[in-house]
Structures are given as structure tokens and as C-alpha cells.
GROMACS .gro file of C-alpha atoms in nm:
model
  192
    1MET     CA    1  -0.013  -0.015  -0.004
    2LYS     CA    2   0.292   0.255   0.093
    3ARG     CA    3   0.478   0.145  -0.222
    4ARG     CA    4   0.165   0.229  -0.413
    5LEU     CA    5   0.095   0.581  -0.288
    6GLN     CA    6   0.484   0.657  -0.336
    7LEU     CA    7   0.427   0.589  -0.693
    8PHE     CA    8   0.059   0.748  -0.709
    9LEU     CA    9   0.132   1.059  -0.541
   10PRO     CA   10   0.397   1.227  -0.830
   11LEU     CA   11   0.180   1.109  -1.070
   12ALA     CA   12  -0.117   1.270  -0.882
   13ILE     CA   13   0.071   1.562  -0.869
   14PHE     CA   14   0.222   1.574  -1.228
   15LEU     CA   15  -0.110   1.565  -1.354
   16GLY     CA   16  -0.277   1.802  -1.135
   17LEU     CA   17   0.028   2.081  -1.279
   18CYS     CA   18  -0.013   1.946  -1.626
   19LEU     CA   19  -0.435   2.043  -1.609
   20MET     CA   20  -0.358   2.353  -1.433
   21PHE     CA   21  -0.124   2.418  -1.713
   22TYR     CA   22  -0.344   2.373  -2.009
   23VAL     CA   23  -0.636   2.540  -1.831
   24ALA     CA   24  -0.458   2.862  -1.788
   25LEU     CA   25  -0.300   2.829  -2.160
   26PHE     CA   26  -0.643   2.791  -2.291
   27ARG     CA   27  -0.855   2.955  -2.089
   28ASP     CA   28  -0.847   3.301  -2.220
   29ASN     CA   29  -0.755   3.478  -2.542
   30PRO     CA   30  -0.336   3.532  -2.531
   31GLY     CA   31  -0.375   3.839  -2.750
   32GLU     CA   32  -0.624   4.012  -2.508
   33LEU     CA   33  -0.462   4.169  -2.250
   34PRO     CA   34  -0.709   4.355  -1.966
   35SER     CA   35  -0.627   4.720  -1.975
   36ALA     CA   36  -0.692   5.010  -1.720
   37LEU     CA   37  -0.785   5.211  -1.985
   38LEU     CA   38  -1.080   5.006  -2.115
   39ASP     CA   39  -1.369   5.225  -2.145
   40GLN     CA   40  -1.171   5.515  -2.092
   41PRO     CA   41  -1.073   5.829  -2.323
   42LEU     CA   42  -0.759   5.828  -2.515
   43PRO     CA   43  -0.486   5.943  -2.340
   44THR     CA   44  -0.423   6.346  -2.419
   45PHE     CA   45  -0.108   6.383  -2.630
   46GLU     CA   46   0.049   6.657  -2.863
   47LEU     CA   47   0.330   6.475  -3.091
   48ALA     CA   48   0.474   6.499  -3.449
   49THR     CA   49   0.370   6.253  -3.713
   50VAL     CA   50   0.607   6.001  -3.870
   51LYS     CA   51   0.601   6.152  -4.221
   52ASN     CA   52   0.563   6.480  -4.145
   53PRO     CA   53   0.771   6.604  -3.853
   54ASP     CA   54   0.646   6.948  -3.891
   55ARG     CA   55   0.245   6.864  -3.851
   56THR     CA   56   0.134   6.820  -3.489
   57VAL     CA   57  -0.126   6.592  -3.422
   58THR     CA   58  -0.349   6.544  -3.072
   59ARG     CA   59  -0.617   6.303  -2.917
   60GLU     CA   60  -0.902   6.569  -3.079
   61SER     CA   61  -0.709   6.449  -3.456
   62LEU     CA   62  -0.863   6.092  -3.399
   63LEU     CA   63  -1.220   6.205  -3.319
   64GLY     CA   64  -1.483   6.129  -3.520
   65GLU     CA   65  -1.521   5.753  -3.635
   66VAL     CA   66  -1.439   5.414  -3.484
   67ALA     CA   67  -1.053   5.352  -3.617
   68LEU     CA   68  -0.796   5.097  -3.502
   69ILE     CA   69  -0.476   5.240  -3.342
   70ASN     CA   70  -0.174   5.056  -3.403
   71VAL     CA   71   0.161   5.034  -3.199
   72TRP     CA   72   0.407   4.978  -3.442
   73ALA     CA   73   0.801   4.972  -3.484
   74THR     CA   74   1.058   4.892  -3.752
   75TRP     CA   75   1.273   4.686  -3.519
   76CYS     CA   76   0.971   4.463  -3.449
   77PRO     CA   77   0.953   4.136  -3.653
   78ALA     CA   78   0.579   4.066  -3.574
   79CYS     CA   79   0.510   4.425  -3.687
   80ARG     CA   80   0.656   4.323  -3.989
   81VAL     CA   81   0.442   4.002  -4.022
   82GLU     CA   82   0.132   4.197  -3.949
   83HIS     CA   83   0.186   4.506  -4.179
   84PRO     CA   84   0.058   4.351  -4.537
   85TYR     CA   85  -0.277   4.271  -4.351
   86LEU     CA   86  -0.315   4.614  -4.198
   87VAL     CA   87  -0.261   4.754  -4.556
   88ASP     CA   88  -0.547   4.526  -4.650
   89LEU     CA   89  -0.759   4.646  -4.425
   90ALA     CA   90  -0.692   4.973  -4.469
   91ASN     CA   91  -0.767   4.942  -4.859
   92LYS     CA   92  -1.093   4.813  -4.780
   93GLY     CA   93  -1.166   5.149  -4.558
   94ILE     CA   94  -1.093   5.034  -4.239
   95PRO     CA   95  -0.915   5.375  -4.059
   96ILE     CA   96  -0.599   5.283  -3.904
   97TYR     CA   97  -0.364   5.511  -3.704
   98GLY     CA   98  -0.036   5.453  -3.603
   99VAL     CA   99   0.211   5.484  -3.323
  100ASN     CA  100   0.552   5.449  -3.385
  101TYR     CA  101   0.664   5.363  -3.093
  102LYS     CA  102   1.010   5.417  -2.966
  103ASP     CA  103   1.173   5.428  -3.302
  104ASP     CA  104   1.417   5.573  -3.558
  105GLN     CA  105   1.242   5.797  -3.757
  106PRO     CA  106   1.403   5.777  -4.111
  107GLU     CA  107   1.410   5.422  -4.084
  108ALA     CA  108   0.999   5.431  -3.983
  109ARG     CA  109   0.943   5.673  -4.297
  110LYS     CA  110   1.199   5.430  -4.503
  111TRP     CA  111   0.938   5.143  -4.391
  112LEU     CA  112   0.620   5.315  -4.498
  113LYS     CA  113   0.729   5.416  -4.813
  114THR     CA  114   0.863   5.067  -4.895
  115LEU     CA  115   0.598   4.842  -4.756
  116HIS     CA  116   0.319   5.059  -4.804
  117ASP     CA  117   0.154   5.315  -4.535
  118PRO     CA  118  -0.176   5.179  -4.400
  119TYR     CA  119  -0.202   5.453  -4.179
  120ARG     CA  120  -0.420   5.777  -4.182
  121PHE     CA  121  -0.147   5.911  -4.000
  122SER     CA  122   0.144   5.765  -3.815
  123ILE     CA  123   0.209   5.925  -3.446
  124ASN     CA  124   0.611   5.989  -3.350
  125ASP     CA  125   0.636   5.841  -3.016
  126LYS     CA  126   1.021   5.827  -2.992
  127SER     CA  127   1.027   5.885  -2.615
  128GLY     CA  128   0.752   5.573  -2.567
  129SER     CA  129   0.548   5.896  -2.383
  130LEU     CA  130   0.214   5.803  -2.570
  131GLY     CA  131   0.270   5.427  -2.550
  132ILE     CA  132   0.323   5.441  -2.140
  133ASP     CA  133   0.027   5.659  -2.087
  134LEU     CA  134  -0.133   5.377  -2.338
  135GLY     CA  135  -0.041   5.120  -2.116
  136VAL     CA  136   0.179   4.960  -2.434
  137TYR     CA  137   0.350   4.634  -2.312
  138GLY     CA  138   0.519   4.605  -2.648
  139ALA     CA  139   0.481   4.599  -3.022
  140PRO     CA  140   0.236   4.538  -3.220
  141GLU     CA  141  -0.078   4.641  -2.996
  142THR     CA  142  -0.351   4.703  -3.166
  143TYR     CA  143  -0.647   4.954  -2.994
  144LEU     CA  144  -1.043   5.000  -3.108
  145ILE     CA  145  -1.144   5.344  -3.063
  146ASP     CA  146  -1.514   5.418  -3.069
  147HIS     CA  147  -1.599   5.788  -3.270
  148GLN     CA  148  -1.581   5.961  -2.928
  149GLY     CA  149  -1.199   5.840  -2.879
  150VAL     CA  150  -1.287   5.591  -2.626
  151ILE     CA  151  -1.062   5.251  -2.597
  152ARG     CA  152  -1.327   4.990  -2.635
  153TYR     CA  153  -1.047   4.687  -2.712
  154LYS     CA  154  -0.701   4.630  -2.695
  155HIS     CA  155  -0.527   4.357  -2.876
  156VAL     CA  156  -0.169   4.252  -2.807
  157GLY     CA  157   0.009   4.063  -3.111
  158ILE     CA  158   0.041   4.037  -3.450
  159VAL     CA  159  -0.353   4.119  -3.636
  160ASP     CA  160  -0.416   3.880  -3.893
  161ALA     CA  161  -0.696   3.761  -4.085
  162ASN     CA  162  -0.811   3.527  -3.788
  163VAL     CA  163  -0.790   3.795  -3.511
  164TRP     CA  164  -0.956   4.052  -3.763
  165LYS     CA  165  -1.270   3.812  -3.810
  166ASN     CA  166  -1.330   3.668  -3.490
  167ASP     CA  167  -1.199   3.948  -3.231
  168LEU     CA  168  -1.186   4.275  -3.377
  169GLU     CA  169  -1.410   4.311  -3.685
  170PRO     CA  170  -1.734   4.198  -3.489
  171ARG     CA  171  -1.630   4.500  -3.237
  172PHE     CA  172  -1.585   4.728  -3.522
  173ARG     CA  173  -1.910   4.714  -3.669
  174HIS     CA  174  -2.069   4.696  -3.338
  175LEU     CA  175  -1.970   5.049  -3.276
  176LYS     CA  176  -1.979   5.186  -3.571
  177GLU     CA  177  -2.355   5.095  -3.586
  178LYS     CA  178  -2.378   5.287  -3.209
  179ALA     CA  179  -2.203   5.558  -3.358
  180LEU     CA  180  -2.451   5.573  -3.691
  181LYS     CA  181  -2.754   5.590  -3.424
  182ALA     CA  182  -2.585   5.831  -3.200
  183THR     CA  183  -2.584   6.078  -3.514
  184ALA     CA  184  -2.915   5.984  -3.614
  185ASN     CA  185  -3.012   6.034  -3.274
  186ASN     CA  186  -2.820   6.393  -3.297
  187HIS     CA  187  -2.972   6.509  -3.625
  188GLU     CA  188  -3.346   6.425  -3.471
  189GLU     CA  189  -3.282   6.629  -3.212
  190GLU     CA  190  -3.160   6.913  -3.396
  191ALA     CA  191  -3.423   6.899  -3.662
  192ILE     CA  192  -3.698   6.912  -3.330
   0.00000   0.00000   0.00000
């Protein structure tokens, strides 16, 4: 009996650890990290754009439409993987704004010229201050904002067809419908 217990106990512990690991690994979407900024307005900022360092943009520059904000960098291999898909989304009319995170600006401009530019504009966040305010863990990260500039979803990792179809697109469409209803309600109130 004691011998059986000596054999069974380590096996039971090992199987228990395997079960806990499996549950932790597959329980949640690994690309979805909770953020303290969910359902909060975008942080305020005033930064130059990558393509035109003389042009300054602010939080208000991103208001008025449901959009994606993509954090990227030329030093990020995963950003290079997702970039062609972002170009496809932009070509389909999805508004995307870039945050070029802690990057060399001449390299970033070269990247956008060579690989095509999916962004309405890309913000030069060389110091990482906007990234810190957004709670960026690294690149790539993609935020979904509503038409009022409120962060509604955060995806960490590559955006590809699967992520778009299953995670981002349903939320994007829902927010777009809400924005259209809000606009229609505002027009009705103005007409009264």
C-alpha cells in the first residue's frame, strides 16, 4: 500500500500541474490583455507625425470615427508580419492610425515608403510617452476606439485575418452601428 502511494502521489501531482497549465494556457485569448484604459478616453497628447515632423496631432485628431490604433516599430519582427494585412484593411476602408513606438524616424519613413502606408497618419512616439500612457507592453498592439475616442478593446500581438474576423471586426461593426445611431439621434434632436 505504501509503495503504491509512493508511485501514485507524484503521478497525481504531475497530472494536476498539467491540467492547471492546460487550463491557464487555453482559458483566455492570449492576445487580449486587460487594460485599465478600457472604456476610458484616449490619453491627451501632442506629437509630430512620422511622415511630416512639422505636423502636430492630438487626441482630438482621432475623434469622429471608429478606428484602429496600431502600435508598431521597424525593430519589431511581428510588426513586419502583420503589416501587409493592415495594408489590406486600410485598402478596404478601415481607418487605422499608427503609433510608431520608440523608433528611428528615418527608418520608419523608409519602412512606410517601401512596405506601403496603411495609416491615416502615424504618430512619432520616439520617447514612448504615448505608449506609456496607453499601457503598451510592446509592439505590435492594436486598440479599437469608438467615434468619441474611447478605448473599447486592446489586442496584443499580430493582427491577421483570424484576429480581424473573430476579435476586431465584430467589435468594429458594433461600434460603427452605435456611432451611426448616435449621429441619427443627434440629427433628429436638431430637427425638433
